[in-house]
Structures are given as C-alpha cells and as structure tokens.
mmCIF file of C-alpha atoms in Angstrom:
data_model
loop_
_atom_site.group_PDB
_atom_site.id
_atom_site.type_symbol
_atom_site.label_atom_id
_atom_site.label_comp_id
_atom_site.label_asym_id
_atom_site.label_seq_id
_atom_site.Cartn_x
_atom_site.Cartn_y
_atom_site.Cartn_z
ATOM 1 C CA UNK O 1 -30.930 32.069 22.596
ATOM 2 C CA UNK O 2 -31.684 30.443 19.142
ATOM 3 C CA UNK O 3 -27.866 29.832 18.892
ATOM 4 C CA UNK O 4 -28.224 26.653 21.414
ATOM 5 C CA UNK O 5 -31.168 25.234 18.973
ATOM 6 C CA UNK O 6 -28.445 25.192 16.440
ATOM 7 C CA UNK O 7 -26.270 22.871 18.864
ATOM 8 C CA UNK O 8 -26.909 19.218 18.307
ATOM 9 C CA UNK O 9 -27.648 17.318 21.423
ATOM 10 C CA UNK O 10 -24.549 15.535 21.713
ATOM 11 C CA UNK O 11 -22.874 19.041 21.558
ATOM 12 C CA UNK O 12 -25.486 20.217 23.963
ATOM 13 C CA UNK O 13 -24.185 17.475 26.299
ATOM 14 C CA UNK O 14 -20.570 18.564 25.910
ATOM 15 C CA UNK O 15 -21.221 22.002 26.172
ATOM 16 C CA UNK O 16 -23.293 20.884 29.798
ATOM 17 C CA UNK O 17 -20.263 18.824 31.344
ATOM 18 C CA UNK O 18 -18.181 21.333 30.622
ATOM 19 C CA UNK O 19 -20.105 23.889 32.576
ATOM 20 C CA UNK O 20 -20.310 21.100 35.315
ATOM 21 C CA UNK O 21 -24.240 20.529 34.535
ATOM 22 C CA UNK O 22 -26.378 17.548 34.634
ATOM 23 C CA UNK O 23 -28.825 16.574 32.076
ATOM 24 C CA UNK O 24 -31.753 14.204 33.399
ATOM 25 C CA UNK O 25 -31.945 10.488 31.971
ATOM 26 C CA UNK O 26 -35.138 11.685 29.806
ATOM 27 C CA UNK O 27 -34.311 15.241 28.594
ATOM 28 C CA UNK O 28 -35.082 16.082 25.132
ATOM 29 C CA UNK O 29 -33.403 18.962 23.284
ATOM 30 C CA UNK O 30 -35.146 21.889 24.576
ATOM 31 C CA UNK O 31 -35.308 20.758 28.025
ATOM 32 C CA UNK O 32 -31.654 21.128 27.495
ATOM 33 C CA UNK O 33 -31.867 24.172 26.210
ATOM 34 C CA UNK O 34 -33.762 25.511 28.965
ATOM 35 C CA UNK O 35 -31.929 23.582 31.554
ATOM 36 C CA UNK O 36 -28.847 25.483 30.394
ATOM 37 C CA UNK O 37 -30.859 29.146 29.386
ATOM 38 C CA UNK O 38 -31.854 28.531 33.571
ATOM 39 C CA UNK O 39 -28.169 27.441 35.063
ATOM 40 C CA UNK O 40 -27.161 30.745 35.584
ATOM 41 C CA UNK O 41 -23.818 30.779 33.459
ATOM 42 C CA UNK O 42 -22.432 34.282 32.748
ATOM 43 C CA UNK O 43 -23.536 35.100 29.385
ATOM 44 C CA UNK O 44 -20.035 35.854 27.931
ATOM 45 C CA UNK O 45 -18.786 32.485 28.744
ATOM 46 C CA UNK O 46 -22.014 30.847 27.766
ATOM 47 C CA UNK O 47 -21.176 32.836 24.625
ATOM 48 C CA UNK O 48 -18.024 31.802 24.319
ATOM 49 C CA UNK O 49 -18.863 27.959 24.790
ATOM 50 C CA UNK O 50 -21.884 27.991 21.765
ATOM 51 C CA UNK O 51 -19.411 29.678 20.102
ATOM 52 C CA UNK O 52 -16.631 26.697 20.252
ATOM 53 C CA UNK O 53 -19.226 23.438 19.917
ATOM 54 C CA UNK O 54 -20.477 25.302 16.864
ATOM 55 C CA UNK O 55 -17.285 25.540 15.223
ATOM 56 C CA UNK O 56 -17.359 21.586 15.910
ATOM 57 C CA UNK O 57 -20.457 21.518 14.057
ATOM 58 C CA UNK O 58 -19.171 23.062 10.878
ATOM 59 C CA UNK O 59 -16.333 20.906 10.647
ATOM 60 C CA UNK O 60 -17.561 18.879 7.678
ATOM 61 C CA UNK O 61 -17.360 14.978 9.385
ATOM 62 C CA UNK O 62 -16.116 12.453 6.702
ATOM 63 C CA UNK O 63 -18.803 9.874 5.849
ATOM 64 C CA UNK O 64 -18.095 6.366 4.721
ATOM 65 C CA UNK O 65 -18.587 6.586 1.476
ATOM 66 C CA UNK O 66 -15.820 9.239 0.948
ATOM 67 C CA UNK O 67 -13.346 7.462 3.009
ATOM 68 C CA UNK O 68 -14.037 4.304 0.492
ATOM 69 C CA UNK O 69 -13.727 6.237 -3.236
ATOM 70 C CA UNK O 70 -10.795 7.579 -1.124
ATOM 71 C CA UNK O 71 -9.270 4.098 -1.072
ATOM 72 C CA UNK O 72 -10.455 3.242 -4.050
ATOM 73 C CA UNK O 73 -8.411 6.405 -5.633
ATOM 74 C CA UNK O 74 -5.479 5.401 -3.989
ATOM 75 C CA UNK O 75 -5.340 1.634 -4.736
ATOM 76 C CA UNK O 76 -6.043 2.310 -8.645
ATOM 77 C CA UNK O 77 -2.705 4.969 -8.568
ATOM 78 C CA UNK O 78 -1.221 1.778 -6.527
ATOM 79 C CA UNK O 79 -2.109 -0.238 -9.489
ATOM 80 C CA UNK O 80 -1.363 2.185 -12.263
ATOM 81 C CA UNK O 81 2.539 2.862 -10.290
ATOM 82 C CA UNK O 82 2.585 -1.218 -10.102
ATOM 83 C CA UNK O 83 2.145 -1.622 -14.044
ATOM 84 C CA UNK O 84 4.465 1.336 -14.281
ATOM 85 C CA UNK O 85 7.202 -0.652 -13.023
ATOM 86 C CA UNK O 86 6.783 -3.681 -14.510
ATOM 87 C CA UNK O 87 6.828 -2.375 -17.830
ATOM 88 C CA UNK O 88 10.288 -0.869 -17.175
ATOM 89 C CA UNK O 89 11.545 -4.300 -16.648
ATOM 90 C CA UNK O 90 13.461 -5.050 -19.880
ATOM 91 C CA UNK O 91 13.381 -8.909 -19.614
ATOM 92 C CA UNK O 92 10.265 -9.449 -18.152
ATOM 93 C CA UNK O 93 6.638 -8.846 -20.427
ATOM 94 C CA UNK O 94 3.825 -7.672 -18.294
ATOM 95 C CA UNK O 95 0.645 -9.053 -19.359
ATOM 96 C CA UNK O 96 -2.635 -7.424 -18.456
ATOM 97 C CA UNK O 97 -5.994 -8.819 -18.737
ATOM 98 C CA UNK O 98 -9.090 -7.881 -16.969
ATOM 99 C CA UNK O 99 -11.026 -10.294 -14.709
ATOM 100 C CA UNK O 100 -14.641 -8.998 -13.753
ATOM 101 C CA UNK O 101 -14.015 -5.411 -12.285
ATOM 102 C CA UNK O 102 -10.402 -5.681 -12.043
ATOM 103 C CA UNK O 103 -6.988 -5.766 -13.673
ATOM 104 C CA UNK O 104 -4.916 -9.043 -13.257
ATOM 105 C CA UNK O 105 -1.268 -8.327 -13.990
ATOM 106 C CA UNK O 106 0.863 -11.552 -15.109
ATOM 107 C CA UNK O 107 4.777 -11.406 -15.867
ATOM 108 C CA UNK O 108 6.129 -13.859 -18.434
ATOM 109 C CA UNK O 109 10.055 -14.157 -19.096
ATOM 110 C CA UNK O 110 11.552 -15.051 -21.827
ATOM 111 C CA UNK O 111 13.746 -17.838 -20.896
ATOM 112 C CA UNK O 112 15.754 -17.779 -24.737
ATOM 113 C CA UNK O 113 16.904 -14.403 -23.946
ATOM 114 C CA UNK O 114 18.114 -15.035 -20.643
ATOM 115 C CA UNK O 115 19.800 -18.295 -21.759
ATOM 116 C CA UNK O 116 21.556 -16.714 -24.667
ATOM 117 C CA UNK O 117 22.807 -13.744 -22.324
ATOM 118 C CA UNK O 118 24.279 -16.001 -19.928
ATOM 119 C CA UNK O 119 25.507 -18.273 -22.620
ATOM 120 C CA UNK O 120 27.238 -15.594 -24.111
ATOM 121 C CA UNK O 121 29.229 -14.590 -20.847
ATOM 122 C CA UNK O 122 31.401 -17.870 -20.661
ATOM 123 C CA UNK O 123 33.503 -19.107 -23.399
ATOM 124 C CA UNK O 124 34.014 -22.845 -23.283
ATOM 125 C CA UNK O 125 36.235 -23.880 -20.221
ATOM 126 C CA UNK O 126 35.029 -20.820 -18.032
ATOM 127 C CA UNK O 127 33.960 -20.640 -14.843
ATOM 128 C CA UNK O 128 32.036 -18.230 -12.634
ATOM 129 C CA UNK O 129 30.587 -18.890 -9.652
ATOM 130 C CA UNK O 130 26.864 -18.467 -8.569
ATOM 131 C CA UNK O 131 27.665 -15.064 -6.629
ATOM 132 C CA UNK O 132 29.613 -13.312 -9.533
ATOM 133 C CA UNK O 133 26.380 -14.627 -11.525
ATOM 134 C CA UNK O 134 24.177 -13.021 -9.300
ATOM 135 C CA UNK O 135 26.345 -10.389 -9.721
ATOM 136 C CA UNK O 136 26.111 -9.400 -13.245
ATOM 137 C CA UNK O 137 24.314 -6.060 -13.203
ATOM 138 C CA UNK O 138 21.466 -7.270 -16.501
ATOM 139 C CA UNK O 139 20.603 -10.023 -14.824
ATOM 140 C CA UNK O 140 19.829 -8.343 -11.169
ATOM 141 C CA UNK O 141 16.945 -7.076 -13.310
ATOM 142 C CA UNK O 142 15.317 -10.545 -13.457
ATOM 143 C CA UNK O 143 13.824 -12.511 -10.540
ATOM 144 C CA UNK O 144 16.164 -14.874 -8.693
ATOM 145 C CA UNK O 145 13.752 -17.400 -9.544
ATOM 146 C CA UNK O 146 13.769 -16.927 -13.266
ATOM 147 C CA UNK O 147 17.686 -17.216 -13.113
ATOM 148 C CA UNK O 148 17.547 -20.959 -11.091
ATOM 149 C CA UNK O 149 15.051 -22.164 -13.982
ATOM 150 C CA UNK O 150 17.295 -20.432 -16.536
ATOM 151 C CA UNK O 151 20.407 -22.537 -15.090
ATOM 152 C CA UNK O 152 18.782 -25.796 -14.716
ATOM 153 C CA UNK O 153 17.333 -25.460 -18.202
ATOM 154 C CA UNK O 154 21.316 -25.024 -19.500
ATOM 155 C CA UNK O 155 22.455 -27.574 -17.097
ATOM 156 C CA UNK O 156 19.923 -30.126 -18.923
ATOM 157 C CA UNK O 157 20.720 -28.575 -22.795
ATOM 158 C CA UNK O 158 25.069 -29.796 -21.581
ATOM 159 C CA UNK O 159 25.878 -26.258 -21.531
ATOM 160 C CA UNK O 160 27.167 -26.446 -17.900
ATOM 161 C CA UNK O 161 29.194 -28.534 -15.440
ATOM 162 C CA UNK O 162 28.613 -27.699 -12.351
ATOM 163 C CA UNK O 163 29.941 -27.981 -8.591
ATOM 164 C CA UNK O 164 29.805 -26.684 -5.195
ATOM 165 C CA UNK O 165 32.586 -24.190 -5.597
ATOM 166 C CA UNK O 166 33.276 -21.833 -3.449
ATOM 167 C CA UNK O 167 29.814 -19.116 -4.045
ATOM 168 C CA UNK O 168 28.199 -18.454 -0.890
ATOM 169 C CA UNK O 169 24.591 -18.785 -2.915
ATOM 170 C CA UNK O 170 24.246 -21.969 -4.084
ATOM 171 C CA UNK O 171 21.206 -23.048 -6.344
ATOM 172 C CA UNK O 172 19.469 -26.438 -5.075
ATOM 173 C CA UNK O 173 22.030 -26.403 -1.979
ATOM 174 C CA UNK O 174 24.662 -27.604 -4.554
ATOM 175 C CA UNK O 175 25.552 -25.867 -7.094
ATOM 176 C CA UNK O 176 28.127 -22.930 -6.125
ATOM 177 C CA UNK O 177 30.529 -23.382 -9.730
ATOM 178 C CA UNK O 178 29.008 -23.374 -13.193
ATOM 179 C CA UNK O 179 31.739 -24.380 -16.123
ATOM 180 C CA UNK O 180 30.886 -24.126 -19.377
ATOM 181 C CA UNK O 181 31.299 -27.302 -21.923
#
C-alpha cells in the first residue's frame, strides 16, 4: 500500500487512533506502516481512512511568513484609508513625512481660519453658549481640542467675555457663555 508512505507520521498516528491502534514509544514510519498493513482493518475502510488524512495533507497549511506580508498588506490599506480621511478634513492639513521604513502622519490646524469663522458668527453683543458652539455643523469637523485653544486664543485677543451660562459643556470647568466685545 504505497498510499500510507504518502501519509505523514502525524497523520499516520491519527489515522491509528482512529482505528483504535497503538503505535509503540519507538516506531518509525514504516513500522507504522506495517503495524497498520498487519491490524487486520477491512480494506474499504482502510481505504476510506488514507483517503480522508490525505485530503488533510493537500490542504496547503499557511506558513508564517504569509500570515506576516498578510498583515503587512492589511496595515498599509489601514494606513493608505487613514491618510484618506484626513485629507478630507477641510480645516485640518495632513502632513506626511517618512521616518526610517515608515510613514508618520502629523495634522496641523490652522488656528486663523478657525478664529475668523467663529469670529464671524457673533456680531458684537452676542451670545452663544458652548453647546450651540459645539453645535455649529463646520466646526464638528475640527477636533474638540483645536476649538478650546481656538477660544482661549480669542478670549486673550478681547474678542470674548465669557461666563458659566447655562451650556452643559463647559471649557476649563467654567466657561458655559461666550459674548462677544
């Protein structure tokens, strides 16, 4: 039976337990082999069981190195879908720049623009309030974070008053009510 030489031996041990045979400690493949040529199994199920661990054989097994270019395929379309998105937001300039083997992104606002867009909202003697701020559908665009430096920067210029209001955000804890000077 040159079929079980085509077995490996951990399928030759499968292929044993599950006709309920026992290799010894020190058997080498074609002990195997003859231990199960010897055990008496009808040859249409012996047959049938080559037949099964050999279509375990061909199933190509996936070796480290294809798992990793794998990942590696799948972080860069990460990365490429990352830039992607950060060049589709308007106020924000995505800055690229390679460091050794890999790209570094880096996101700069421009602070003027933001100012003079929420300048621009309020005349002198409005108010709005930190949540209607938040609000505003161009500046949900922007990072929360860019929007606190962009208010304490006009806080500093005299541009607002502020106070706690009545906002359920507040910026610093405090400041709920911005009125413009």
């Amino acid at each position: 039976m040159e079929k079980l030489n085509d077995l490996t031996v951990p399928l030759l041990n499968k292929l044993a337990k599950e006709c309920g045979i026992q290799f010894k400690k020190g058997d080498k493949k074609p002990d195997k082999i003859a231990t199960l040529k010897n055990a008496g199994i009808p040859k249409d199920k012996l047959e049938r069981l080559i037949e099964k661990y050999s279509s375990q054989k061909r199933i190509k097994k996936r070796n480290s190195k294809d798992i990793i270019l794998e990942i590696k395929g799948r972080i860069r379309l990460l990365e490429d879908q990352v830039k992607f998105l950060m060049s589709k937001i308007s106020v924000s300039e995505v800055k690229i720049s390679k460091d050794k083997d890999r790209d570094i992104i880096t996101i700069t606002s421009d602070l003027g623009d933001i100012k003079k867009f929420v300048k621009s909202m309020l005349s002198p003697g409005e108010s709005i309030t930190i949540d209607d701020l938040i609000e505003i559908k161009e500046l949900q665009k922007i990072p929360l974070i860019t929007l606190k430096h962009t208010i304490y920067d006009l806080i500093e210029e005299g541009i607002f008053e502020v106070s706690e209001g009545s906002s359920r955000q507040k910026i610093g804890g405090k400041i709920g009510l911005l009125t413009r000077r």
